[in-house]
CSV table of C-alpha atoms in Angstrom, one decimal:
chain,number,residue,atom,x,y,z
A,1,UNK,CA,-48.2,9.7,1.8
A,2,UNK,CA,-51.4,9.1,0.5
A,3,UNK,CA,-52.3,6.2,3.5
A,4,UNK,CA,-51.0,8.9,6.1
A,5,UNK,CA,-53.4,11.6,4.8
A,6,UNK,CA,-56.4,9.1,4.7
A,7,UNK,CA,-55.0,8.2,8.4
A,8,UNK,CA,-54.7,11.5,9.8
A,9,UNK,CA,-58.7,12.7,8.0
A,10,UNK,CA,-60.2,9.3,9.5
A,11,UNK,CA,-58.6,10.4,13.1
A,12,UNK,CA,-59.7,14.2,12.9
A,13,UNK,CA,-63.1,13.1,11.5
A,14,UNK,CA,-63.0,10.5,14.5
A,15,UNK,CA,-62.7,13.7,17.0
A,16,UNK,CA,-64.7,15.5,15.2
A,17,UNK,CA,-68.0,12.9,15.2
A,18,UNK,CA,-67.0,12.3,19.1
A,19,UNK,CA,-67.5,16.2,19.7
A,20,UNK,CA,-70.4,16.3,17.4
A,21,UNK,CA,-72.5,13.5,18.6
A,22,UNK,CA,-71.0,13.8,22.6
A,23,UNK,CA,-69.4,10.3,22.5
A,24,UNK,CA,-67.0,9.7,25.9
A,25,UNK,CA,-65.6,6.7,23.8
A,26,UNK,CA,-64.5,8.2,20.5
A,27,UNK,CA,-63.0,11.1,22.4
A,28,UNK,CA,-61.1,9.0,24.3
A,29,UNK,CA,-60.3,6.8,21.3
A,30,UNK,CA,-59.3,10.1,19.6
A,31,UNK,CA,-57.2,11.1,22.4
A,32,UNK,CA,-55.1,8.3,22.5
A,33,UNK,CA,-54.5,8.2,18.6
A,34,UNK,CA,-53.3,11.9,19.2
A,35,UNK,CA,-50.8,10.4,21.8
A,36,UNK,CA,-49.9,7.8,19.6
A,37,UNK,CA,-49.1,10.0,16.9
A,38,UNK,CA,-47.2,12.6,19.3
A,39,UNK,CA,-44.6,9.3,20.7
A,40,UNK,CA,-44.1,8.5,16.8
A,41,UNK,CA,-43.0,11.5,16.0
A,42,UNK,CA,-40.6,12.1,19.0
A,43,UNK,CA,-39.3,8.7,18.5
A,44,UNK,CA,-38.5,9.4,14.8
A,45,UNK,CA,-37.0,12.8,15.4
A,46,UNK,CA,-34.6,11.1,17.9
A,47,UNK,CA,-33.9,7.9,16.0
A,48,UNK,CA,-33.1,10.7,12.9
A,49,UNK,CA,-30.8,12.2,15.2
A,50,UNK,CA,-29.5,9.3,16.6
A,51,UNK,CA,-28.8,7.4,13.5
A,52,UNK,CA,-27.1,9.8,11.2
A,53,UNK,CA,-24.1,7.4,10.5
A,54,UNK,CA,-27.2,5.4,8.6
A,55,UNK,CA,-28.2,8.5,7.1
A,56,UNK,CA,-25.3,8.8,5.4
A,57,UNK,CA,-24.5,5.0,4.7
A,58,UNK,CA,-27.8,5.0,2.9
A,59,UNK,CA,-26.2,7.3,0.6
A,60,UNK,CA,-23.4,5.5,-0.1
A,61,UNK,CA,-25.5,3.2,-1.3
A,62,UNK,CA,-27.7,5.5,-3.8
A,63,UNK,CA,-24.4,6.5,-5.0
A,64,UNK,CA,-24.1,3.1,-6.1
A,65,UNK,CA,-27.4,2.7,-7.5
A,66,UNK,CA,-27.4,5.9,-9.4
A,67,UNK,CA,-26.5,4.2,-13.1
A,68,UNK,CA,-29.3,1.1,-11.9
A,69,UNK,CA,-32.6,2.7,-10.6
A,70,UNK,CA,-33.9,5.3,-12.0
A,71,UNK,CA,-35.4,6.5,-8.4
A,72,UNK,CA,-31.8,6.8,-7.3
A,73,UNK,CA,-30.7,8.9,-10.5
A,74,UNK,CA,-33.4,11.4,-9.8
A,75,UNK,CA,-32.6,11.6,-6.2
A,76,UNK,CA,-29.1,12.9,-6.8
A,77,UNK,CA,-29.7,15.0,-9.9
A,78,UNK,CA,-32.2,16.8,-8.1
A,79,UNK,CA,-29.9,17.3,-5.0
A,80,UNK,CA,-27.0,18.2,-7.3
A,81,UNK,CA,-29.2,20.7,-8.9
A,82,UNK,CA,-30.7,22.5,-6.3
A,83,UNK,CA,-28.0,22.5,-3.9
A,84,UNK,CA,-25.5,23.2,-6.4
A,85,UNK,CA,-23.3,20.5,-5.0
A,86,UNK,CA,-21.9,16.9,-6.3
A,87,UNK,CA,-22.0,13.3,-4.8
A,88,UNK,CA,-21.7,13.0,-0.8
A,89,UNK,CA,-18.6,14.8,-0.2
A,90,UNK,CA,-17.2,15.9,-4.0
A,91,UNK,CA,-16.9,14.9,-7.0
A,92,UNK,CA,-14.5,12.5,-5.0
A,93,UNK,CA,-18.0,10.3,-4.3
A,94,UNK,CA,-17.9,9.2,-7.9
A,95,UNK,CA,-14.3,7.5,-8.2
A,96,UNK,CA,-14.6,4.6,-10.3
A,97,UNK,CA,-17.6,5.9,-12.3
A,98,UNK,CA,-18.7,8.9,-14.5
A,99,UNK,CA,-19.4,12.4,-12.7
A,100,UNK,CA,-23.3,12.6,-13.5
A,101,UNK,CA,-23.9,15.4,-15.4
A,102,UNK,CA,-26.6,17.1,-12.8
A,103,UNK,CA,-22.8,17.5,-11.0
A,104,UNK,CA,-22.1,20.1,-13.7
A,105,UNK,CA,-22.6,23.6,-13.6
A,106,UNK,CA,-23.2,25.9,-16.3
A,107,UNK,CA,-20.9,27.0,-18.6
A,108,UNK,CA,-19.7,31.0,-18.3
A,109,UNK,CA,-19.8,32.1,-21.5
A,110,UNK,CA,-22.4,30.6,-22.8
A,111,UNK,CA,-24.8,29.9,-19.9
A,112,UNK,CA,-25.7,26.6,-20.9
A,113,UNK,CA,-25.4,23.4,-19.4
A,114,UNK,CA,-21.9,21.6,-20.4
A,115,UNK,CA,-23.0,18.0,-20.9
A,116,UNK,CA,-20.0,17.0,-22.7
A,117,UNK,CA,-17.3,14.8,-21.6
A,118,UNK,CA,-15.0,17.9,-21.1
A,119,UNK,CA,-17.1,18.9,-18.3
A,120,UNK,CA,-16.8,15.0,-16.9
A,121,UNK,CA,-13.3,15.7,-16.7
A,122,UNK,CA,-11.6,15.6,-13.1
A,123,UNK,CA,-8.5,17.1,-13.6
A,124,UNK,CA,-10.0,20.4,-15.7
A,125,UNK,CA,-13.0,20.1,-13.1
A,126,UNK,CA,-14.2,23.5,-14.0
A,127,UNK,CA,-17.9,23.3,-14.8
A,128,UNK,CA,-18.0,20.3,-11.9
A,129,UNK,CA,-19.3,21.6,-8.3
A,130,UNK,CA,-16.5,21.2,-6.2
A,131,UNK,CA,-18.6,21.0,-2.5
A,132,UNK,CA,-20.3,17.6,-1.6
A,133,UNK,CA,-24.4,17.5,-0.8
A,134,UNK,CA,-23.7,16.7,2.5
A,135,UNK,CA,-22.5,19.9,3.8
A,136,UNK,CA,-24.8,21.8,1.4
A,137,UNK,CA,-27.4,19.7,3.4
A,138,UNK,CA,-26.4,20.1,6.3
A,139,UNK,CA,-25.9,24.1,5.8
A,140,UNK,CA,-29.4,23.9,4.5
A,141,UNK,CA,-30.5,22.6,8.0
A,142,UNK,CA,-28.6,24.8,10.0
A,143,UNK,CA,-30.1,28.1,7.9
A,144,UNK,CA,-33.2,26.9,8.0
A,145,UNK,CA,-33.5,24.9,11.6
A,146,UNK,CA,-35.3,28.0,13.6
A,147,UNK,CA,-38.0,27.6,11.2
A,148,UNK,CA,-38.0,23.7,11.3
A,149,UNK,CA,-38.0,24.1,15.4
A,150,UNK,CA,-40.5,26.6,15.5
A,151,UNK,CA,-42.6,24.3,13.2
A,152,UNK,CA,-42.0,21.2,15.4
A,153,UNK,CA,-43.0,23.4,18.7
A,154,UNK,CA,-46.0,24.5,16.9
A,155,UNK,CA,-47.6,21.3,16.1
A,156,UNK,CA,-46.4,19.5,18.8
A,157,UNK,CA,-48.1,22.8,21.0
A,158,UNK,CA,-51.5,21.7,18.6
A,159,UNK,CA,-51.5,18.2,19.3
A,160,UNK,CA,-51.2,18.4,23.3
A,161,UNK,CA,-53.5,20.9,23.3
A,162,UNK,CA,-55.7,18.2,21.2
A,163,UNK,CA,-54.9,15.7,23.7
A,164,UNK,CA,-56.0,17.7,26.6
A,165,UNK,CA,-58.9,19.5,25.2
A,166,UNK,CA,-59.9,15.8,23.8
A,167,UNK,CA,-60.1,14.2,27.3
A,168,UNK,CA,-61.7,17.1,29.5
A,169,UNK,CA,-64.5,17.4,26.8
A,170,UNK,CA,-64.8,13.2,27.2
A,171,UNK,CA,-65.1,14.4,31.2
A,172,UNK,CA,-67.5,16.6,31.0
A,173,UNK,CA,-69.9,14.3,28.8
A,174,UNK,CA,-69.4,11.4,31.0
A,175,UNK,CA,-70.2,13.3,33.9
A,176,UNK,CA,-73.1,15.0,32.1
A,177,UNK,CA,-74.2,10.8,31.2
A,178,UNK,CA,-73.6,10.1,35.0
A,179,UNK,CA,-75.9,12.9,36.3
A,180,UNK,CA,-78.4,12.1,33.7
A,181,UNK,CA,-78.4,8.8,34.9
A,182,UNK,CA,-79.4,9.0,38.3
């Protein structure tokens, strides 16, 4: 994140000096970064929506990872904590190892976390969220996806206006040069 955000501040700082100092060459340069950056991001919201079936066998395999790295482990508590939800699709996710305890909910009467074994348990399955991540997830999208569209139009709306803007200011001062010239 931190290479993208030096990325993004050298580009703007690139359009910014080519405004400044007139420069046809480091607008254009600018300009065609912006494009760049605009065909990235439509590719990687369509490959993301293309390639949900890897989505989703990606997280088969944290699910395996969970007891082994530690990145894993946080993933899913986190998930399991927010969401309110266990493994992919249920509790179901975990055959053949222990419920984490982030899967567990808090106990009624005392409001407290149940990290015991009894909460672990499968067939009392009380204090275990019943509802896999995935349609949590996936709910989470769908409340939330006017927002994330209107987000998407608006930046995309920012960075062809950038584009644009970028290139008939890198007209003008090359016509400014070319009169100048003669």
């Amino acid at each position: 994140m931190i290479v993208v955000g030096a990325l993004i501040f050298l580009i703007a700082s690139m359009g910014c000096l080519g405004a400044i100092r007139e420069s046809y060459c480091l607008l254009m340069t600018f300009a065609v970064c912006l494009v760049v950056i605009f065909l990235i991001e439509i590719g990687v919201g369509t490959a993301s929506a293309v390639y949900q079936d890897n989505f989703i066998r990606g997280l088969n395999e944290t699910v395996k990872g969970y007891e082994m790295n530690a990145d894993d482990r946080n993933s899913w508590d986190t998930l399991h904590r927010e969401l309110k939800c266990c493994g992919i699709n249920g509790p179901d996710t975990w055959q053949g190892q222990q419920v984490p305890v982030s899967c567990c909910h808090e106990n009624d009467e005392s409001k407290t976390l149940t990290t015991s074994t009894y909460c672990q348990d499968r067939a009392q399955g009380k204090f275990i969220y019943s509802e896999g991540c995935l349609d949590k997830l996936k709910a989470e999208i769908n409340a939330n996806s006017k927002i994330l569209i209107g987000v998407g139009i608006g930046i995309a709306f920012v960075e062809v206006a950038g584009i644009f803007l970028s290139c008939w200011l890198a007209c003008i001062i090359k016509k400014k040069i070319e009169t100048n010239e003669n």
